[in-house]
Every structure is written in C-alpha cells, then in structure tokens.
JSON list of C-alpha atoms in Angstrom, two decimals:
[
{"chain": "A", "resi": 1, "resn": "MET", "atom": "CA", "xyz": [4.73, 5.88, 18.69]},
{"chain": "A", "resi": 2, "resn": "ALA", "atom": "CA", "xyz": [2.81, 9.12, 18.69]},
{"chain": "A", "resi": 3, "resn": "GLN", "atom": "CA", "xyz": [-0.94, 8.99, 18.43]},
{"chain": "A", "resi": 4, "resn": "VAL", "atom": "CA", "xyz": [-2.45, 10.47, 15.29]},
{"chain": "A", "resi": 5, "resn": "GLU", "atom": "CA", "xyz": [-6.08, 11.54, 15.40]},
{"chain": "A", "resi": 6, "resn": "THR", "atom": "CA", "xyz": [-7.45, 12.33, 11.99]},
{"chain": "A", "resi": 7, "resn": "ASN", "atom": "CA", "xyz": [-10.95, 12.06, 10.65]},
{"chain": "A", "resi": 8, "resn": "VAL", "atom": "CA", "xyz": [-10.92, 10.40, 7.24]},
{"chain": "A", "resi": 9, "resn": "ASP", "atom": "CA", "xyz": [-13.50, 8.59, 5.15]},
{"chain": "A", "resi": 10, "resn": "VAL", "atom": "CA", "xyz": [-11.25, 5.54, 4.72]},
{"chain": "A", "resi": 11, "resn": "LEU", "atom": "CA", "xyz": [-8.38, 4.22, 6.84]},
{"chain": "A", "resi": 12, "resn": "ILE", "atom": "CA", "xyz": [-6.07, 1.75, 5.13]},
{"chain": "A", "resi": 13, "resn": "VAL", "atom": "CA", "xyz": [-3.90, -0.38, 7.40]},
{"chain": "A", "resi": 14, "resn": "GLY", "atom": "CA", "xyz": [-0.57, -1.17, 5.79]},
{"chain": "A", "resi": 15, "resn": "ALA", "atom": "CA", "xyz": [1.35, 0.36, 2.88]},
{"chain": "A", "resi": 16, "resn": "GLY", "atom": "CA", "xyz": [2.16, -2.89, 1.13]},
{"chain": "A", "resi": 17, "resn": "LEU", "atom": "CA", "xyz": [1.06, -4.03, -2.30]},
{"chain": "A", "resi": 18, "resn": "SER", "atom": "CA", "xyz": [-2.61, -4.21, -1.26]},
{"chain": "A", "resi": 19, "resn": "GLY", "atom": "CA", "xyz": [-2.68, -0.97, 0.73]},
{"chain": "A", "resi": 20, "resn": "ILE", "atom": "CA", "xyz": [-1.09, 1.05, -2.06]},
{"chain": "A", "resi": 21, "resn": "GLY", "atom": "CA", "xyz": [-3.48, -0.59, -4.54]},
{"chain": "A", "resi": 22, "resn": "ALA", "atom": "CA", "xyz": [-6.48, 0.30, -2.38]},
{"chain": "A", "resi": 23, "resn": "ALA", "atom": "CA", "xyz": [-5.31, 3.92, -2.16]},
{"chain": "A", "resi": 24, "resn": "ALA", "atom": "CA", "xyz": [-4.85, 4.14, -5.93]},
{"chain": "A", "resi": 25, "resn": "HIS", "atom": "CA", "xyz": [-8.37, 2.80, -6.46]},
{"chain": "A", "resi": 26, "resn": "LEU", "atom": "CA", "xyz": [-9.73, 5.39, -4.02]},
{"chain": "A", "resi": 27, "resn": "ASN", "atom": "CA", "xyz": [-7.93, 8.15, -5.93]},
{"chain": "A", "resi": 28, "resn": "MET", "atom": "CA", "xyz": [-9.38, 6.94, -9.24]},
{"chain": "A", "resi": 29, "resn": "GLN", "atom": "CA", "xyz": [-12.90, 5.90, -8.22]},
{"chain": "A", "resi": 30, "resn": "CYS", "atom": "CA", "xyz": [-13.67, 8.07, -5.17]},
{"chain": "A", "resi": 31, "resn": "PRO", "atom": "CA", "xyz": [-11.65, 11.26, -5.62]},
{"chain": "A", "resi": 32, "resn": "ASN", "atom": "CA", "xyz": [-13.77, 13.17, -3.09]},
{"chain": "A", "resi": 33, "resn": "LYS", "atom": "CA", "xyz": [-13.15, 10.65, -0.29]},
{"chain": "A", "resi": 34, "resn": "SER", "atom": "CA", "xyz": [-10.40, 11.39, 2.20]},
{"chain": "A", "resi": 35, "resn": "TYR", "atom": "CA", "xyz": [-8.09, 8.59, 3.32]},
{"chain": "A", "resi": 36, "resn": "ALA", "atom": "CA", "xyz": [-5.00, 7.82, 5.31]},
{"chain": "A", "resi": 37, "resn": "ILE", "atom": "CA", "xyz": [-2.65, 4.85, 5.35]},
{"chain": "A", "resi": 38, "resn": "ILE", "atom": "CA", "xyz": [-1.18, 3.70, 8.65]},
{"chain": "A", "resi": 39, "resn": "GLU", "atom": "CA", "xyz": [2.14, 1.87, 8.23]},
{"chain": "A", "resi": 40, "resn": "GLN", "atom": "CA", "xyz": [4.12, 0.67, 11.23]},
{"chain": "A", "resi": 41, "resn": "ARG", "atom": "CA", "xyz": [7.38, 0.35, 9.32]},
{"chain": "A", "resi": 42, "resn": "ALA", "atom": "CA", "xyz": [9.57, 3.19, 8.04]},
{"chain": "A", "resi": 43, "resn": "ASP", "atom": "CA", "xyz": [8.95, 2.42, 4.35]},
{"chain": "A", "resi": 44, "resn": "MET", "atom": "CA", "xyz": [6.15, 1.17, 2.13]},
{"chain": "A", "resi": 45, "resn": "GLY", "atom": "CA", "xyz": [6.33, -2.16, 0.41]},
{"chain": "A", "resi": 46, "resn": "GLY", "atom": "CA", "xyz": [5.14, -4.63, 3.04]},
{"chain": "A", "resi": 47, "resn": "THR", "atom": "CA", "xyz": [6.64, -8.05, 2.38]},
{"chain": "A", "resi": 48, "resn": "TRP", "atom": "CA", "xyz": [8.86, -6.60, -0.32]},
{"chain": "A", "resi": 49, "resn": "ASP", "atom": "CA", "xyz": [10.39, -4.12, 2.13]},
{"chain": "A", "resi": 50, "resn": "LEU", "atom": "CA", "xyz": [10.55, -6.46, 5.12]},
{"chain": "A", "resi": 51, "resn": "PHE", "atom": "CA", "xyz": [12.28, -9.41, 3.45]},
{"chain": "A", "resi": 52, "resn": "ARG", "atom": "CA", "xyz": [15.47, -8.52, 1.62]},
{"chain": "A", "resi": 53, "resn": "TYR", "atom": "CA", "xyz": [17.40, -11.77, 1.61]},
{"chain": "A", "resi": 54, "resn": "PRO", "atom": "CA", "xyz": [19.30, -12.66, -1.58]},
{"chain": "A", "resi": 55, "resn": "GLY", "atom": "CA", "xyz": [17.13, -14.25, -4.24]},
{"chain": "A", "resi": 56, "resn": "ILE", "atom": "CA", "xyz": [13.73, -13.27, -2.81]},
{"chain": "A", "resi": 57, "resn": "ARG", "atom": "CA", "xyz": [11.13, -13.22, -5.56]},
{"chain": "A", "resi": 58, "resn": "SER", "atom": "CA", "xyz": [7.44, -13.60, -6.17]},
{"chain": "A", "resi": 59, "resn": "ASP", "atom": "CA", "xyz": [6.05, -17.09, -6.60]},
{"chain": "A", "resi": 60, "resn": "SER", "atom": "CA", "xyz": [3.29, -15.64, -8.82]},
{"chain": "A", "resi": 61, "resn": "ASP", "atom": "CA", "xyz": [3.70, -13.90, -12.13]},
{"chain": "A", "resi": 62, "resn": "MET", "atom": "CA", "xyz": [3.48, -10.13, -11.90]},
{"chain": "A", "resi": 63, "resn": "HIS", "atom": "CA", "xyz": [0.77, -9.95, -14.55]},
{"chain": "A", "resi": 64, "resn": "THR", "atom": "CA", "xyz": [-1.45, -11.68, -11.97]},
{"chain": "A", "resi": 65, "resn": "LEU", "atom": "CA", "xyz": [0.02, -10.18, -8.77]},
{"chain": "A", "resi": 66, "resn": "GLY", "atom": "CA", "xyz": [0.40, -6.63, -10.11]},
{"chain": "A", "resi": 67, "resn": "TYR", "atom": "CA", "xyz": [-2.18, -3.92, -10.48]},
{"chain": "A", "resi": 68, "resn": "ARG", "atom": "CA", "xyz": [-4.68, -4.04, -13.34]},
{"chain": "A", "resi": 69, "resn": "PHE", "atom": "CA", "xyz": [-4.49, -0.23, -13.58]},
{"chain": "A", "resi": 70, "resn": "LYS", "atom": "CA", "xyz": [-0.67, -0.27, -13.81]},
{"chain": "A", "resi": 71, "resn": "PRO", "atom": "CA", "xyz": [0.41, -3.27, -15.88]},
{"chain": "A", "resi": 72, "resn": "TRP", "atom": "CA", "xyz": [3.74, -4.92, -15.16]},
{"chain": "A", "resi": 73, "resn": "LEU", "atom": "CA", "xyz": [6.03, -3.98, -18.06]},
{"chain": "A", "resi": 74, "resn": "HIS", "atom": "CA", "xyz": [9.33, -5.52, -17.00]},
{"chain": "A", "resi": 75, "resn": "GLU", "atom": "CA", "xyz": [10.85, -8.41, -18.92]},
{"chain": "A", "resi": 76, "resn": "LYS", "atom": "CA", "xyz": [10.80, -10.83, -15.97]},
{"chain": "A", "resi": 77, "resn": "THR", "atom": "CA", "xyz": [7.28, -11.96, -15.10]},
{"chain": "A", "resi": 78, "resn": "ILE", "atom": "CA", "xyz": [8.48, -13.77, -11.96]},
{"chain": "A", "resi": 79, "resn": "ALA", "atom": "CA", "xyz": [9.99, -10.67, -10.41]},
{"chain": "A", "resi": 80, "resn": "ASP", "atom": "CA", "xyz": [12.54, -10.32, -7.67]},
{"chain": "A", "resi": 81, "resn": "GLY", "atom": "CA", "xyz": [11.82, -8.48, -4.42]},
{"chain": "A", "resi": 82, "resn": "PRO", "atom": "CA", "xyz": [13.64, -5.23, -5.26]},
{"chain": "A", "resi": 83, "resn": "ALA", "atom": "CA", "xyz": [11.73, -4.90, -8.57]},
{"chain": "A", "resi": 84, "resn": "ILE", "atom": "CA", "xyz": [8.39, -5.40, -6.81]},
{"chain": "A", "resi": 85, "resn": "HIS", "atom": "CA", "xyz": [9.40, -2.94, -4.08]},
{"chain": "A", "resi": 86, "resn": "GLU", "atom": "CA", "xyz": [10.21, -0.36, -6.77]},
{"chain": "A", "resi": 87, "resn": "TYR", "atom": "CA", "xyz": [6.88, -1.06, -8.54]},
{"chain": "A", "resi": 88, "resn": "ILE", "atom": "CA", "xyz": [5.02, -0.26, -5.29]},
{"chain": "A", "resi": 89, "resn": "HIS", "atom": "CA", "xyz": [7.02, 2.97, -4.87]},
{"chain": "A", "resi": 90, "resn": "GLU", "atom": "CA", "xyz": [6.38, 3.98, -8.50]},
{"chain": "A", "resi": 91, "resn": "THR", "atom": "CA", "xyz": [2.66, 3.40, -8.06]},
{"chain": "A", "resi": 92, "resn": "ALA", "atom": "CA", "xyz": [2.51, 5.47, -4.88]},
{"chain": "A", "resi": 93, "resn": "LEU", "atom": "CA", "xyz": [4.36, 8.33, -6.54]},
{"chain": "A", "resi": 94, "resn": "GLU", "atom": "CA", "xyz": [2.34, 8.16, -9.76]},
{"chain": "A", "resi": 95, "resn": "PHE", "atom": "CA", "xyz": [-1.00, 8.25, -7.92]},
{"chain": "A", "resi": 96, "resn": "GLY", "atom": "CA", "xyz": [-0.05, 10.87, -5.30]},
{"chain": "A", "resi": 97, "resn": "ILE", "atom": "CA", "xyz": [-0.35, 8.44, -2.40]},
{"chain": "A", "resi": 98, "resn": "ASN", "atom": "CA", "xyz": [2.81, 9.30, -0.44]},
{"chain": "A", "resi": 99, "resn": "PRO", "atom": "CA", "xyz": [1.36, 12.30, 1.48]},
{"chain": "A", "resi": 100, "resn": "HIS", "atom": "CA", "xyz": [-1.41, 10.05, 2.83]},
{"chain": "A", "resi": 101, "resn": "ILE", "atom": "CA", "xyz": [0.97, 7.55, 4.47]},
{"chain": "A", "resi": 102, "resn": "HIS", "atom": "CA", "xyz": [1.73, 7.83, 8.19]},
{"chain": "A", "resi": 103, "resn": "PHE", "atom": "CA", "xyz": [4.94, 5.86, 8.74]},
{"chain": "A", "resi": 104, "resn": "GLY", "atom": "CA", "xyz": [5.91, 4.59, 12.18]},
{"chain": "A", "resi": 105, "resn": "HIS", "atom": "CA", "xyz": [2.28, 4.23, 13.27]},
{"chain": "A", "resi": 106, "resn": "ARG", "atom": "CA", "xyz": [0.07, 1.26, 13.92]},
{"chain": "A", "resi": 107, "resn": "VAL", "atom": "CA", "xyz": [-3.56, 0.70, 14.76]},
{"chain": "A", "resi": 108, "resn": "MET", "atom": "CA", "xyz": [-3.92, -0.33, 18.39]},
{"chain": "A", "resi": 109, "resn": "THR", "atom": "CA", "xyz": [-7.71, -0.40, 18.68]},
{"chain": "A", "resi": 110, "resn": "ALA", "atom": "CA", "xyz": [-10.79, 0.30, 16.63]},
{"chain": "A", "resi": 111, "resn": "ASN", "atom": "CA", "xyz": [-14.18, 0.96, 18.18]},
{"chain": "A", "resi": 112, "resn": "TRP", "atom": "CA", "xyz": [-17.46, 1.16, 16.30]},
{"chain": "A", "resi": 113, "resn": "SER", "atom": "CA", "xyz": [-20.02, 3.80, 17.25]},
{"chain": "A", "resi": 114, "resn": "SER", "atom": "CA", "xyz": [-23.50, 2.76, 16.15]},
{"chain": "A", "resi": 115, "resn": "SER", "atom": "CA", "xyz": [-24.95, 6.14, 17.03]},
{"chain": "A", "resi": 116, "resn": "ASP", "atom": "CA", "xyz": [-22.36, 7.94, 14.86]},
{"chain": "A", "resi": 117, "resn": "ALA", "atom": "CA", "xyz": [-22.11, 5.10, 12.31]},
{"chain": "A", "resi": 118, "resn": "CYS", "atom": "CA", "xyz": [-18.34, 5.29, 12.23]},
{"chain": "A", "resi": 119, "resn": "TRP", "atom": "CA", "xyz": [-15.22, 3.76, 13.69]}
]
C-alpha cells in the first residue's frame, strides 16, 4: 500500500456506517474543516461490504441504526445487508463524501506531537 501524507483537520479511520456518518456530520457542522477517510478495503460499507452471505441482515431496526440526518425510508425496518450497503453509498454520494475516501489504505501508526499539538 502506498503511503499518503496529507494534512487534514480530521482523519476518519474506516468508511463504514460510522465513518460515513462522521464525515456527513463534519460536512454539516464544520464545513470549514478538512478531512480524509482511510479505508483499507476497496469499497465503503464496512461490515455491510465485508459480509455478503445469503440472508445477512441487521439485528437492530434501521430507525435506530440509521442516521438521524437521513431517516431510513424503506419498508423493512430490519434491513438486509445489501439495502444497508446501498444506504451507506447513498449517504456518501448525497453529502459529497466520496472524494475524501482513500481506498486501499490503512493507518499503520499515529504519533502525537505535544509541541505541535497534532497527530
């Protein structure tokens, strides 16, 4: 994996449900902050991209698991994996998150600099 050196205000590790949600919140609440998402896989979605076996579904209702800022509107509240995967993709597209994702990368180390007050 190639090393990416970028200075950003916020680094999000993982482009799953939580990572995409964090990026959307940054876009809405901190529009002047720069951010990047590091995702080691080739696609976003986390669990919902990794596990694709027949019948995979959430064990929580999507009104609870989904984003408050993007309500779950599908008929099934206990959603299957492909529907959740699509929901994550829709959210990333809707909030302009895709250009911030670095696929095929992972965080190997993180070092804090007290003198610079940054990682």
